[in-house]
Amino acid sequence: MALQPAAPIMLELVDESGTTTGTAEKLAAHQAPGQLHRAFSVFLFDERGRLLLQQRALGKYHSPGVWSNSCCGHPYPGEPPFVAAARRVGEELGIAPALLQEAGTVRYNHPDPASGLVEQEYNHLFVGRVTAPTEPAPEEIADLAFVTPQELKERHDRDTFSAWFMTVLDAARPGIREVTPSDAGW
C-alpha cells in the first residue's frame, strides 16, 4: 500500500477586524508579502511570576533556534483560538496550562530576514500558569528557561528572539499583570 501524503496544514485568513475571510495553506500564508491570518501566543508563568521562554527547535522551517514566548501557533480553520492555545501547550510543552485566560489581540506584520517568511498575523494573546513539570516535544522545542523581567532583558540583549516576541509581549502585559504576583515586575 502506498503512503498518502500528509494533508496540508490550513490556516484561517482574516480581515483587519479578525473576521474570517477564507483559508490558505500554512507555508503559502507566510510567503512574502504574507496573508493576514489568525494566530495565537501564550505566556505562561510559574508561581514566582517568572516567564517560561522556549527556544524553537533547530529543525523548524520558520525561525529555528530563536527564543520566543511559551507557546505560539495557529488555530485550525473554525477552531476557537482558546482551544488551539490549550491544545498546542499540551502538544509542545506536555502540560495543561492552569488559569489560562485571554489577554487581548494584536495585529502585526513582521518579516523574518533569515527565512524570508512573513508573519502577517491577527494574534490572540493568552496568559496562564505552569503548575506541573514540562515535557517539551523535541521536534518543537530545543530548550526552556524561566526568566524574571531583568533576566529577560539580559537574555534579549544577547540572544536571538523571534521577530514577533516583543510585539506580543508588550500587547499582553496588562493580562500578564493579572496572573503574576504584584512584585514580579511585569
Coordinates of C-alpha atoms in Angstrom, one line a residue:
M1 CA 0.0 0.0 0.0
A2 CA 1.4 3.4 -1.0
L3 CA 1.7 6.1 1.7
Q4 CA -0.6 9.0 1.3
P5 CA 1.0 12.4 1.5
A6 CA 0.1 14.4 4.7
A7 CA -2.7 16.8 4.3
P8 CA -1.6 20.4 4.1
I9 CA -2.0 22.4 7.3
M10 CA -4.6 25.1 6.6
L11 CA -4.8 28.5 8.3
E12 CA -7.7 30.8 8.7
L13 CA -7.4 34.1 6.8
V14 CA -8.9 37.1 8.4
D15 CA -9.6 40.8 7.7
E16 CA -8.2 43.7 9.8
S17 CA -11.0 43.2 12.4
G18 CA -10.4 39.5 12.8
T19 CA -13.4 38.3 10.7
T20 CA -12.7 35.1 8.8
T21 CA -12.4 35.6 5.1
G22 CA -11.1 32.2 3.9
T23 CA -8.3 29.7 4.3
A24 CA -4.7 29.3 3.0
E25 CA -2.0 26.6 3.2
K26 CA 0.4 27.4 6.1
L27 CA 3.6 28.0 4.1
A28 CA 1.8 29.9 1.4
A29 CA 0.3 32.3 4.0
H30 CA 3.8 33.1 5.3
Q31 CA 5.4 33.7 1.9
A32 CA 6.1 37.4 1.2
P33 CA 4.2 39.6 1.4
G34 CA 2.2 37.3 3.7
Q35 CA -1.5 36.8 4.0
L36 CA -3.3 38.1 7.2
H37 CA -4.2 35.1 9.2
R38 CA -5.3 34.1 12.7
A39 CA -2.6 33.1 15.2
F40 CA -2.2 32.9 19.0
S41 CA 0.6 33.5 21.5
V42 CA 0.7 32.1 25.0
F43 CA 2.7 33.4 28.0
L44 CA 3.0 31.0 31.0
F45 CA 4.4 31.9 34.4
D46 CA 5.5 29.9 37.4
E47 CA 4.3 30.6 41.0
R48 CA 7.1 33.2 41.4
G49 CA 5.9 35.1 38.3
R50 CA 8.8 34.0 36.1
L51 CA 8.0 33.8 32.3
L52 CA 8.5 30.4 30.6
L53 CA 10.5 31.0 27.4
Q54 CA 11.1 28.4 24.7
Q55 CA 13.9 28.1 22.2
R56 CA 12.4 26.9 19.0
A57 CA 13.8 23.6 17.7
L58 CA 16.6 23.8 15.2
G59 CA 14.6 21.7 12.7
K60 CA 11.7 24.1 12.4
Y61 CA 11.4 25.7 9.0
H62 CA 10.4 29.0 10.4
S63 CA 12.6 30.9 13.0
P64 CA 14.6 27.8 14.1
G65 CA 16.7 28.2 17.2
V66 CA 15.4 31.5 18.3
W67 CA 13.9 32.3 21.7
S68 CA 10.2 33.1 22.0
N69 CA 7.2 33.1 24.2
S70 CA 6.0 30.0 26.0
C71 CA 3.9 28.7 23.0
C72 CA 2.5 30.1 19.8
G73 CA 0.8 28.8 16.7
H74 CA -2.3 28.9 14.5
P75 CA -5.8 27.6 15.1
Y76 CA -7.2 25.3 12.5
P77 CA -9.9 26.8 10.4
G78 CA -13.0 27.0 12.7
E79 CA -11.1 26.1 15.8
P80 CA -11.5 28.7 18.6
P81 CA -8.2 30.3 19.5
F82 CA -8.5 29.4 23.2
V83 CA -8.9 25.8 22.3
A84 CA -6.0 25.9 19.9
A85 CA -3.8 27.6 22.5
A86 CA -4.6 24.9 25.1
R87 CA -4.1 22.2 22.5
R88 CA -0.7 23.5 21.4
V89 CA 0.6 23.9 25.0
G90 CA -0.2 20.2 25.5
E91 CA 1.5 19.2 22.2
E92 CA 4.6 21.4 22.7
L93 CA 5.1 21.5 26.4
G94 CA 3.4 18.3 27.5
I95 CA 1.3 20.1 30.1
A96 CA -2.2 21.6 30.6
P97 CA -2.0 25.3 31.3
A98 CA -3.6 26.5 34.5
L99 CA -5.8 29.6 34.8
L100 CA -5.4 30.2 31.0
Q101 CA -7.2 33.4 30.1
E102 CA -7.5 35.8 27.1
A103 CA -5.2 38.9 27.2
G104 CA -6.4 40.7 24.0
T105 CA -5.3 40.7 20.4
V106 CA -2.6 42.4 18.4
R107 CA -2.1 42.7 14.7
Y108 CA 1.4 42.9 13.2
N109 CA 3.5 42.4 10.1
H110 CA 7.0 41.0 10.9
P111 CA 9.2 39.8 8.1
D112 CA 11.8 37.2 9.1
P113 CA 15.1 38.2 7.4
A114 CA 16.7 34.8 7.9
S115 CA 14.0 32.8 6.1
G116 CA 12.3 35.4 4.0
L117 CA 8.9 34.4 5.5
V118 CA 6.4 37.0 6.8
E119 CA 4.4 36.9 10.0
Q120 CA 1.3 38.8 8.9
E121 CA -0.9 37.9 11.9
Y122 CA -4.0 38.8 13.8
N123 CA -2.8 37.3 17.1
H124 CA -4.9 36.2 20.0
L125 CA -3.0 36.6 23.3
F126 CA -3.3 34.2 26.3
V127 CA -1.7 34.2 29.7
G128 CA -1.7 31.4 32.3
R129 CA 0.3 29.5 34.8
V130 CA 2.6 26.4 34.8
T131 CA 1.8 24.1 37.7
A132 CA 3.4 20.9 36.5
P133 CA 6.8 19.8 35.2
T134 CA 7.1 20.4 31.4
E135 CA 7.8 17.6 28.9
P136 CA 8.8 19.5 25.8
A137 CA 8.4 17.9 22.4
P138 CA 12.0 17.8 20.9
E139 CA 10.7 18.4 17.4
E140 CA 9.2 21.7 18.6
I141 CA 11.5 22.9 21.4
A142 CA 15.3 23.0 21.8
D143 CA 15.4 24.5 25.3
L144 CA 13.2 26.1 28.0
A145 CA 14.0 28.8 30.6
F146 CA 12.1 30.6 33.3
V147 CA 13.0 34.3 33.5
T148 CA 12.3 37.4 35.6
P149 CA 11.9 40.7 33.7
Q150 CA 15.5 41.5 34.4
E151 CA 16.8 38.1 33.2
L152 CA 14.6 38.5 30.1
K153 CA 16.2 41.9 29.3
E154 CA 19.7 40.4 29.7
R155 CA 18.8 37.4 27.5
H156 CA 17.1 39.6 24.9
D157 CA 20.2 41.7 24.7
R158 CA 22.5 38.7 24.0
D159 CA 20.3 36.0 22.3
T160 CA 18.2 36.0 19.1
F161 CA 14.4 36.2 19.7
S162 CA 11.6 35.7 17.3
A163 CA 10.6 38.7 15.2
W164 CA 7.2 38.9 16.9
F165 CA 8.3 38.4 20.5
M166 CA 8.4 42.0 21.8
T167 CA 5.2 42.9 20.0
V168 CA 3.2 40.2 21.6
L169 CA 4.8 40.6 25.0
D170 CA 4.1 44.3 25.1
A171 CA 0.5 43.7 24.0
A172 CA 0.0 41.0 26.6
R173 CA 1.4 43.0 29.6
P174 CA -2.0 44.0 31.1
G175 CA -3.1 40.4 31.1
I176 CA 0.3 39.2 32.4
R177 CA 0.0 41.5 35.4
E178 CA -3.3 39.8 36.2
V179 CA -1.7 36.3 36.6
T180 CA 1.6 37.2 38.2
P181 CA 2.4 38.3 41.7
S182 CA 2.4 42.1 42.1
D183 CA 6.1 42.1 42.9
A184 CA 7.0 40.1 39.7
G185 CA 7.7 43.3 37.8
W186 CA 5.9 42.8 34.6

